[in-house]
PDB file of C-alpha atoms in Angstrom:
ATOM      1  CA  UNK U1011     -55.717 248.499 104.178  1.00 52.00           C
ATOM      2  CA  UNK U1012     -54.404 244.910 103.963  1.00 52.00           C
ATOM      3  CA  UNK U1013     -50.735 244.428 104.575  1.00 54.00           C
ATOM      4  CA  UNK U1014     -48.645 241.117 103.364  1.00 53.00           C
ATOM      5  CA  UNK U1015     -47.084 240.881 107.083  1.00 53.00           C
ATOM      6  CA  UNK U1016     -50.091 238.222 108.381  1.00 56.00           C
ATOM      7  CA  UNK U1017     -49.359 236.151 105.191  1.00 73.00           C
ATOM      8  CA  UNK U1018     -45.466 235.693 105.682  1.00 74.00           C
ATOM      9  CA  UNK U1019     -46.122 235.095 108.924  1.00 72.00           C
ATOM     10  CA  UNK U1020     -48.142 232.295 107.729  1.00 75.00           C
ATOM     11  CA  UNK U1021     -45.543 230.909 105.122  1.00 72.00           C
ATOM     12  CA  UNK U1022     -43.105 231.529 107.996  1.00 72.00           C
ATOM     13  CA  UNK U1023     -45.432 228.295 110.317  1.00 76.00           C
ATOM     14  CA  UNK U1024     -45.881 226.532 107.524  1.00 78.00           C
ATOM     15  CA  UNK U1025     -41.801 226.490 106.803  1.00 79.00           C
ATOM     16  CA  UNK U1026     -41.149 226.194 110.923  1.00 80.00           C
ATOM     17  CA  UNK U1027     -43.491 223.228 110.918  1.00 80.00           C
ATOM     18  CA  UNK U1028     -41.940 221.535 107.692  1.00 85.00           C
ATOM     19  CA  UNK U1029     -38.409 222.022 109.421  1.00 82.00           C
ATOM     20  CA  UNK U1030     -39.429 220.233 112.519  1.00 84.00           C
ATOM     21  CA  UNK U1031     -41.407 217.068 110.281  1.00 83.00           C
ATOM     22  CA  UNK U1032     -37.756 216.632 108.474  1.00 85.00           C
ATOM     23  CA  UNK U1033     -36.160 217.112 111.615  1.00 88.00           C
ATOM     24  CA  UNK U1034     -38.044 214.262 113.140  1.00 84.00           C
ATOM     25  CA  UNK U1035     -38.406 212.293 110.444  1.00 85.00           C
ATOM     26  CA  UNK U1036     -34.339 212.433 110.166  1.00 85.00           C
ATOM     27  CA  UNK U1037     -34.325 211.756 114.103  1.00 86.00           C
ATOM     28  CA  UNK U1038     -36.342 208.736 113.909  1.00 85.00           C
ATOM     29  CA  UNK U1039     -34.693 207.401 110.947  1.00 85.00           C
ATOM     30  CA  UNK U1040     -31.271 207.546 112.606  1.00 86.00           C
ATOM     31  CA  UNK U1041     -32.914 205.818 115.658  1.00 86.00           C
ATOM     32  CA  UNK U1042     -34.368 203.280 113.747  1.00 85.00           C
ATOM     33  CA  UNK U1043     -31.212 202.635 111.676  1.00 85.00           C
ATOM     34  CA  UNK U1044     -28.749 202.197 114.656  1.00 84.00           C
ATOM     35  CA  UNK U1045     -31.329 199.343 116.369  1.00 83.00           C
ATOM     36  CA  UNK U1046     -30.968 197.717 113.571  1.00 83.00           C
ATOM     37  CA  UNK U1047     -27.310 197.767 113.285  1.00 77.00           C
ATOM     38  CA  UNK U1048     -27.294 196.632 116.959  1.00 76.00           C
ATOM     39  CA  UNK U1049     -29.285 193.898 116.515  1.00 75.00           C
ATOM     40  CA  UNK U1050     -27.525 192.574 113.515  1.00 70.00           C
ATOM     41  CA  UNK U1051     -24.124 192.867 115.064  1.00 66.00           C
ATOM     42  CA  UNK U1052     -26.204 191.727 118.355  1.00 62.00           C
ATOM     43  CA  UNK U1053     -27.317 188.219 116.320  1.00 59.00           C
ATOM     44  CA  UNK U1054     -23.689 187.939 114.001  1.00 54.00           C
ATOM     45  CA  UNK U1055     -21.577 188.054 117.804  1.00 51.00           C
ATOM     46  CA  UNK U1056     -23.588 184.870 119.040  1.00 52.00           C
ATOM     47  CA  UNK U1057     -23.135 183.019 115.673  1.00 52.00           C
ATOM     48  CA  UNK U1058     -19.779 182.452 114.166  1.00 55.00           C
ATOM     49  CA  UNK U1059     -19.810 178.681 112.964  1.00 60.00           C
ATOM     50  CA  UNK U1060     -22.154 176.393 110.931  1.00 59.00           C
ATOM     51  CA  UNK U1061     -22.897 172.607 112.361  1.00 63.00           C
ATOM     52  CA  UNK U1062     -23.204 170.431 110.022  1.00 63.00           C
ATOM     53  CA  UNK U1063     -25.597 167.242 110.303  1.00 64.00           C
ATOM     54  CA  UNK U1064     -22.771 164.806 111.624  1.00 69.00           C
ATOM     55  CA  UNK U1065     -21.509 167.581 113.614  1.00 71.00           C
ATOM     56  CA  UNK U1066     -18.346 169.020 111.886  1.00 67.00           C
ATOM     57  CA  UNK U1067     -17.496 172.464 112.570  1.00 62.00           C
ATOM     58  CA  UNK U1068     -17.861 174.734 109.514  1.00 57.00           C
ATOM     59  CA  UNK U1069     -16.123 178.320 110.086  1.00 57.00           C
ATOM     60  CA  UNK U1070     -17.410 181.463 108.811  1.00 50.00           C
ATOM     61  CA  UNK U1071     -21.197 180.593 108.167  1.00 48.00           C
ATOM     62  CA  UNK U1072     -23.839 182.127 110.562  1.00 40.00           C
ATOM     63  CA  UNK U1073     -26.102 180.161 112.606  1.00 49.00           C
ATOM     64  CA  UNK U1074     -26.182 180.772 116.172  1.00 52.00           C
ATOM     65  CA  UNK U1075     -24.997 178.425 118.530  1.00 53.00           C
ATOM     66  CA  UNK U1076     -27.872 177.855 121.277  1.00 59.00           C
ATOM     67  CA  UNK U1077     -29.881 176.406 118.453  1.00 59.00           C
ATOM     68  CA  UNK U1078     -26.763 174.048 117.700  1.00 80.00           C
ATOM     69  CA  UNK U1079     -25.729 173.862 121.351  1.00 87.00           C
ATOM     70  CA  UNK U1080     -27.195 169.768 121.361  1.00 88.00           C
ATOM     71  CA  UNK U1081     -24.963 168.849 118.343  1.00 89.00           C
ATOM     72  CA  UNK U1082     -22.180 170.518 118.889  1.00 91.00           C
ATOM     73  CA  UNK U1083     -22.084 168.960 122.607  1.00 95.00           C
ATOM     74  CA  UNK U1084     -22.874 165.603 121.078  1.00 95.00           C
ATOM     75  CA  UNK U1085     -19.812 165.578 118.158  1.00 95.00           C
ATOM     76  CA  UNK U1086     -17.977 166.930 121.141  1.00 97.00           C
ATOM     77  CA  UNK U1087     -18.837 163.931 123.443  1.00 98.00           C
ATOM     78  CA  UNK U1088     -18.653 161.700 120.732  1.00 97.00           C
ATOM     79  CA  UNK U1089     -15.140 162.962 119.729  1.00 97.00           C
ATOM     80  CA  UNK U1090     -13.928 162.721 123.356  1.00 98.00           C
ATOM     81  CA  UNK U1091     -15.081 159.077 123.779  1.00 98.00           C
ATOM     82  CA  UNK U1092     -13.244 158.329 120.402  1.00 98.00           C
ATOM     83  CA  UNK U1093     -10.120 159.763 121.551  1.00 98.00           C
ATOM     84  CA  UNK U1094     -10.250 157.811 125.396  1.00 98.00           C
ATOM     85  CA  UNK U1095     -11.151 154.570 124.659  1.00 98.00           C
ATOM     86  CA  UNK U1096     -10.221 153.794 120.653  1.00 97.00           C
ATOM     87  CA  UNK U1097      -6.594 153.235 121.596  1.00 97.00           C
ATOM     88  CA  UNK U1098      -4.164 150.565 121.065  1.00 95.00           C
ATOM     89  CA  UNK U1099      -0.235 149.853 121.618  1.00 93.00           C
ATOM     90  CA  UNK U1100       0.543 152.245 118.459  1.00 93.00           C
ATOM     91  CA  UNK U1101      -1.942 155.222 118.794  1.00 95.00           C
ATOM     92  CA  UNK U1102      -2.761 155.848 122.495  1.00 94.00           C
ATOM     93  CA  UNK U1103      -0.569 158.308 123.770  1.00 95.00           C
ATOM     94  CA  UNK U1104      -1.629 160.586 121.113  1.00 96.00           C
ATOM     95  CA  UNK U1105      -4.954 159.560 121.272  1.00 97.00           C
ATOM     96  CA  UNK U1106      -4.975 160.388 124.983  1.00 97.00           C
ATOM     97  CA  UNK U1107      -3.444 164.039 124.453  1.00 96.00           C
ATOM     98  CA  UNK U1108      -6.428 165.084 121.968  1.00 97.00           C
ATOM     99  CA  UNK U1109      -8.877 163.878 124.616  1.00 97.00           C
ATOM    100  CA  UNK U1110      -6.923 165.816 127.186  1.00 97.00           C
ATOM    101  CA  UNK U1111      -7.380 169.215 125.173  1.00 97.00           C
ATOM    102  CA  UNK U1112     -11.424 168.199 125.617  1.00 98.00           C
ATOM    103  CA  UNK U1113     -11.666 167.505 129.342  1.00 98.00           C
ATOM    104  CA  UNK U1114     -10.307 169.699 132.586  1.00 97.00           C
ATOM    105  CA  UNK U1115      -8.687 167.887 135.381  1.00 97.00           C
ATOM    106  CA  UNK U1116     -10.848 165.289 136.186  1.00 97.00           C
ATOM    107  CA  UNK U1117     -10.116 163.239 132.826  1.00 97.00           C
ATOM    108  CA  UNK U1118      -6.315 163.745 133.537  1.00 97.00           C
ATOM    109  CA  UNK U1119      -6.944 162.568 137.207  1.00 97.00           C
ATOM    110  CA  UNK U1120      -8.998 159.260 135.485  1.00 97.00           C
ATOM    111  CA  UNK U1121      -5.686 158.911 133.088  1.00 97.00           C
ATOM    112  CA  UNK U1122      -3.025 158.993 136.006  1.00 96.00           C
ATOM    113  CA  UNK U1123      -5.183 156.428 137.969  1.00 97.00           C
ATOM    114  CA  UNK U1124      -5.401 154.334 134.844  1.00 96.00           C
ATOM    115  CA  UNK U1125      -1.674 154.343 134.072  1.00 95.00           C
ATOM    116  CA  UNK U1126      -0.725 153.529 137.604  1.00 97.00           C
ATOM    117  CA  UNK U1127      -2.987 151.070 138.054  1.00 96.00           C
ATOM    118  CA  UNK U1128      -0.943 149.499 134.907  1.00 96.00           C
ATOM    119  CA  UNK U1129      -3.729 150.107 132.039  1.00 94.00           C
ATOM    120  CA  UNK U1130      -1.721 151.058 129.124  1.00 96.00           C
ATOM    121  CA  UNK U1131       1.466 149.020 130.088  1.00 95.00           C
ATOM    122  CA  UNK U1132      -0.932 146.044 129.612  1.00 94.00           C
ATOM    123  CA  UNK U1133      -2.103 147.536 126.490  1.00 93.00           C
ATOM    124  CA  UNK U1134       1.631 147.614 125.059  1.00 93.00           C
ATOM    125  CA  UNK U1135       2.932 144.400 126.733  1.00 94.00           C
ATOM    126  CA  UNK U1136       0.405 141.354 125.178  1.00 92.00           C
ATOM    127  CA  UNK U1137      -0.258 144.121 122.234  1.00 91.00           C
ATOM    128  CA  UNK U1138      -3.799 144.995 122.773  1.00 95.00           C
ATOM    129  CA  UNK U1139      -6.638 146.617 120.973  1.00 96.00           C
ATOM    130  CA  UNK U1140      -9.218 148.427 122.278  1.00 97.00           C
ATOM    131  CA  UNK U1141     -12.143 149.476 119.668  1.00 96.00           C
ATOM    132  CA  UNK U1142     -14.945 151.786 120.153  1.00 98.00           C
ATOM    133  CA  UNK U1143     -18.526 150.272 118.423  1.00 97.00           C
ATOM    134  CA  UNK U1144     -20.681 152.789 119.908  1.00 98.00           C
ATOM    135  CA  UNK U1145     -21.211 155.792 121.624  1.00 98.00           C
ATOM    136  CA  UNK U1146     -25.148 156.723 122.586  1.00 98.00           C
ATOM    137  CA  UNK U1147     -24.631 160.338 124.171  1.00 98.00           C
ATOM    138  CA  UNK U1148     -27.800 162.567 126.173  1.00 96.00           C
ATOM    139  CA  UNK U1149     -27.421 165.985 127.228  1.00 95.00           C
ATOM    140  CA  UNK U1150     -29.901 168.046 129.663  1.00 94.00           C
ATOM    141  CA  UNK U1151     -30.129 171.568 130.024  1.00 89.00           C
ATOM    142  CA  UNK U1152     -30.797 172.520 133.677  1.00 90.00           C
ATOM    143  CA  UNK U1153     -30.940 176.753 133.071  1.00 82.00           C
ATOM    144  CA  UNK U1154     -27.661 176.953 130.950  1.00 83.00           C
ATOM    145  CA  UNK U1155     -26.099 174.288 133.391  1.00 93.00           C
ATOM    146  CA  UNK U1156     -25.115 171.663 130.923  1.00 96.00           C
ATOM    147  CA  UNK U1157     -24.826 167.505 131.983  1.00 97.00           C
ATOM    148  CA  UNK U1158     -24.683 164.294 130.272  1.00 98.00           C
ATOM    149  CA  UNK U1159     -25.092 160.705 130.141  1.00 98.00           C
ATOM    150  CA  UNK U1160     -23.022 158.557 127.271  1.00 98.00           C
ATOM    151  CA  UNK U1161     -23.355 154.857 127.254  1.00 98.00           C
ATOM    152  CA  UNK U1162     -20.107 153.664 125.558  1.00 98.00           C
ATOM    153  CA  UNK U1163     -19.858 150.179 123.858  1.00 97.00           C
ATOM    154  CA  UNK U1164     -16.179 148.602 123.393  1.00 97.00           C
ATOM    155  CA  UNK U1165     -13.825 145.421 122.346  1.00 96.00           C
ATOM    156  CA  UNK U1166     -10.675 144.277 124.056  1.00 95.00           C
ATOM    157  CA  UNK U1167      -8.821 142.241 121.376  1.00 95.00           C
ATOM    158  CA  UNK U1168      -6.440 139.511 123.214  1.00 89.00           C
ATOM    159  CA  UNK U1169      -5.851 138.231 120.217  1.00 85.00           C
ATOM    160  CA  UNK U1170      -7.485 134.815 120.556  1.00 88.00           C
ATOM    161  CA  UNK U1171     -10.470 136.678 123.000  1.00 92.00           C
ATOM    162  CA  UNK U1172     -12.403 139.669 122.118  1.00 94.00           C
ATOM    163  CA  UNK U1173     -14.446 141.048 125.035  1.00 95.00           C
ATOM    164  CA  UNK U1174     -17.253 143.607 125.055  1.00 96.00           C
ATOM    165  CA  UNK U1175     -17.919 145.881 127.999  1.00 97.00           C
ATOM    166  CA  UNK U1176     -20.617 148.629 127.944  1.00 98.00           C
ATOM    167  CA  UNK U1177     -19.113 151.720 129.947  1.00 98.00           C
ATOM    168  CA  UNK U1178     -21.812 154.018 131.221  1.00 98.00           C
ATOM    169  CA  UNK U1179     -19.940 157.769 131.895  1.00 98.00           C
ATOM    170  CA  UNK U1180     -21.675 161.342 133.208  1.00 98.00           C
ATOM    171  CA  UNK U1181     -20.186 164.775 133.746  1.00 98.00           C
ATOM    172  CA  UNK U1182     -20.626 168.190 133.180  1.00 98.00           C
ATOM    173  CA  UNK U1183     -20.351 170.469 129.980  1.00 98.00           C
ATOM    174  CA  UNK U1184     -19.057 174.048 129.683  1.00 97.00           C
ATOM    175  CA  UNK U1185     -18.805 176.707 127.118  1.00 93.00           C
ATOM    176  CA  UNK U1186     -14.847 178.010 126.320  1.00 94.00           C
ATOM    177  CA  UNK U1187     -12.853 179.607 123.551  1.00 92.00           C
ATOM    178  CA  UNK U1188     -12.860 177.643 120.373  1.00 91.00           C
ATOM    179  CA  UNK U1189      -9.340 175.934 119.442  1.00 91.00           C
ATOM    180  CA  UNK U1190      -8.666 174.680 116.174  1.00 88.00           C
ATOM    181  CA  UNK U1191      -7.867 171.666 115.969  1.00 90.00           C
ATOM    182  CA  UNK U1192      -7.917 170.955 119.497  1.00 94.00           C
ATOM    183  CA  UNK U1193     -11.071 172.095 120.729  1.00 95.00           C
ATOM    184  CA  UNK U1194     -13.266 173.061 117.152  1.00 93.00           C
ATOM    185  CA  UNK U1195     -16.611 172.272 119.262  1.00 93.00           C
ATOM    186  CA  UNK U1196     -15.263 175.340 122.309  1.00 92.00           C
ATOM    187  CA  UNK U1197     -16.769 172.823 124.944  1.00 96.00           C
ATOM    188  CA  UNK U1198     -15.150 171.118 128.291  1.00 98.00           C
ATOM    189  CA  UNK U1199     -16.296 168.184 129.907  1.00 98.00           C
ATOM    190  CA  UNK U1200     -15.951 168.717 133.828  1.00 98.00           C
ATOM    191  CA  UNK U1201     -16.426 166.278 136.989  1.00 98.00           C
ATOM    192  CA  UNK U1202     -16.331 163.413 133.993  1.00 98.00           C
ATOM    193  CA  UNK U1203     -16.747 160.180 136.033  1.00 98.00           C
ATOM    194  CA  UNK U1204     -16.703 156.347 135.236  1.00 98.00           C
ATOM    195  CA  UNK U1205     -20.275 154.715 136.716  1.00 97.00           C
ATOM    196  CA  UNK U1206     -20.753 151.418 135.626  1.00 97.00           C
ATOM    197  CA  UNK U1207     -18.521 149.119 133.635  1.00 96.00           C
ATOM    198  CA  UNK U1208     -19.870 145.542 132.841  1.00 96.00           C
ATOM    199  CA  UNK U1209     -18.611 142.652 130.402  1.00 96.00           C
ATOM    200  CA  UNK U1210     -21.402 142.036 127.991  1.00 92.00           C
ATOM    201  CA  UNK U1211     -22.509 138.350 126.704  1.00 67.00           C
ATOM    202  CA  UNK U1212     -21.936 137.423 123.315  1.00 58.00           C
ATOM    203  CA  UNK U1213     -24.951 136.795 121.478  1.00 51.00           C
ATOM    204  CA  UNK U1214     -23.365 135.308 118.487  1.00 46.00           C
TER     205      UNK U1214
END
């Protein structure tokens, strides 16, 4: 006589089994879901601000920064180099305490030197002006320790004489916090020295 016992039984797999698929189904979804959360948050945490082609900082758009590492230091070298050297009797010291906020201790040492030596007294007594024309900037990369070369180009107006020098500068770059609108570029130039400064010929 056949008895319905060996049939529930089989029901009774075939629910265990069904149980256990949506179990691990479930299990795997979850899995799956939270590595993806991770490595969105992962990718948003090392992006926070949009470079734009010349440079400028634009908050709140996500690009991350290693592939904008080269502009960013550039706009930040060229910014610095601005700040330094485009000075005259009417701008300088603020000029000067922007390109402090962009440079540790050895730009302050190079400003100390220059004002003892009697730099920017000159530059108020016979009322001079000193214009940037060009800045040509490199960076290298040597493993995530950052350097750079910037060849600087400059006037001296006397008035009557206008010099040009070319100012060759190196020194190092780090990454710091981000300070609007002192530091928008979160960069520091480091061990920032003066190389070579020569009076170029005019060609006119």
């Amino acid at each position: 006589m056949k008895t319905p016992y060996k049939s529930i039984y089989a029901v009774l797999k075939l629910n265990r089994f069904i149980v256990l698929a949506v179990i691990g189904c479930s299990l795997f979804s979850s899995a799956f879901s939270l590595w993806m959360a991770f490595s969105t948050n992962k990718k948003a945490l090392n992006s926070a601000f949009a470079i734009n082609t010349d440079g400028s900082i634009i908050p709140l758009k996500l690009v991350t920064q290693k592939e904008n590492f080269t502009v960013e230091a550039l706009a930040h070298l060229q910014l610095f180099h601005t700040y330094f050297y485009n000075i005259d009797a009417s701008n300088y010291e603020q000029n000067l305490e922007k390109a402090l906020w962009l440079a540790n201790s050895s730009v302050d040492n190079l400003y100390r030197q220059k004002k003892a030596d009697g730099v920017y007294n000159r530059l108020l007594q016979y009322s001079l002006v000193q214009k940037v024309l060009n800045i040509d900037s490199s960076v290298r990369d040597d493993g995530g320790n950052y350097s750079f070369t910037t060849t600087l180009v400059f006037e001296i107006n006397r008035g009557t004489i206008v010099d040009t020098y070319e100012l060759v500068s190196t020194g190092n770059l780090i990454v710091v916090d981000r300070n609007f609108p002192n530091n928008p570029h979160g960069l520091l130039i480091t061990d920032f020295f003066e190389n070579t400064l020569k009076i170029m010929n005019d060609e006119n």
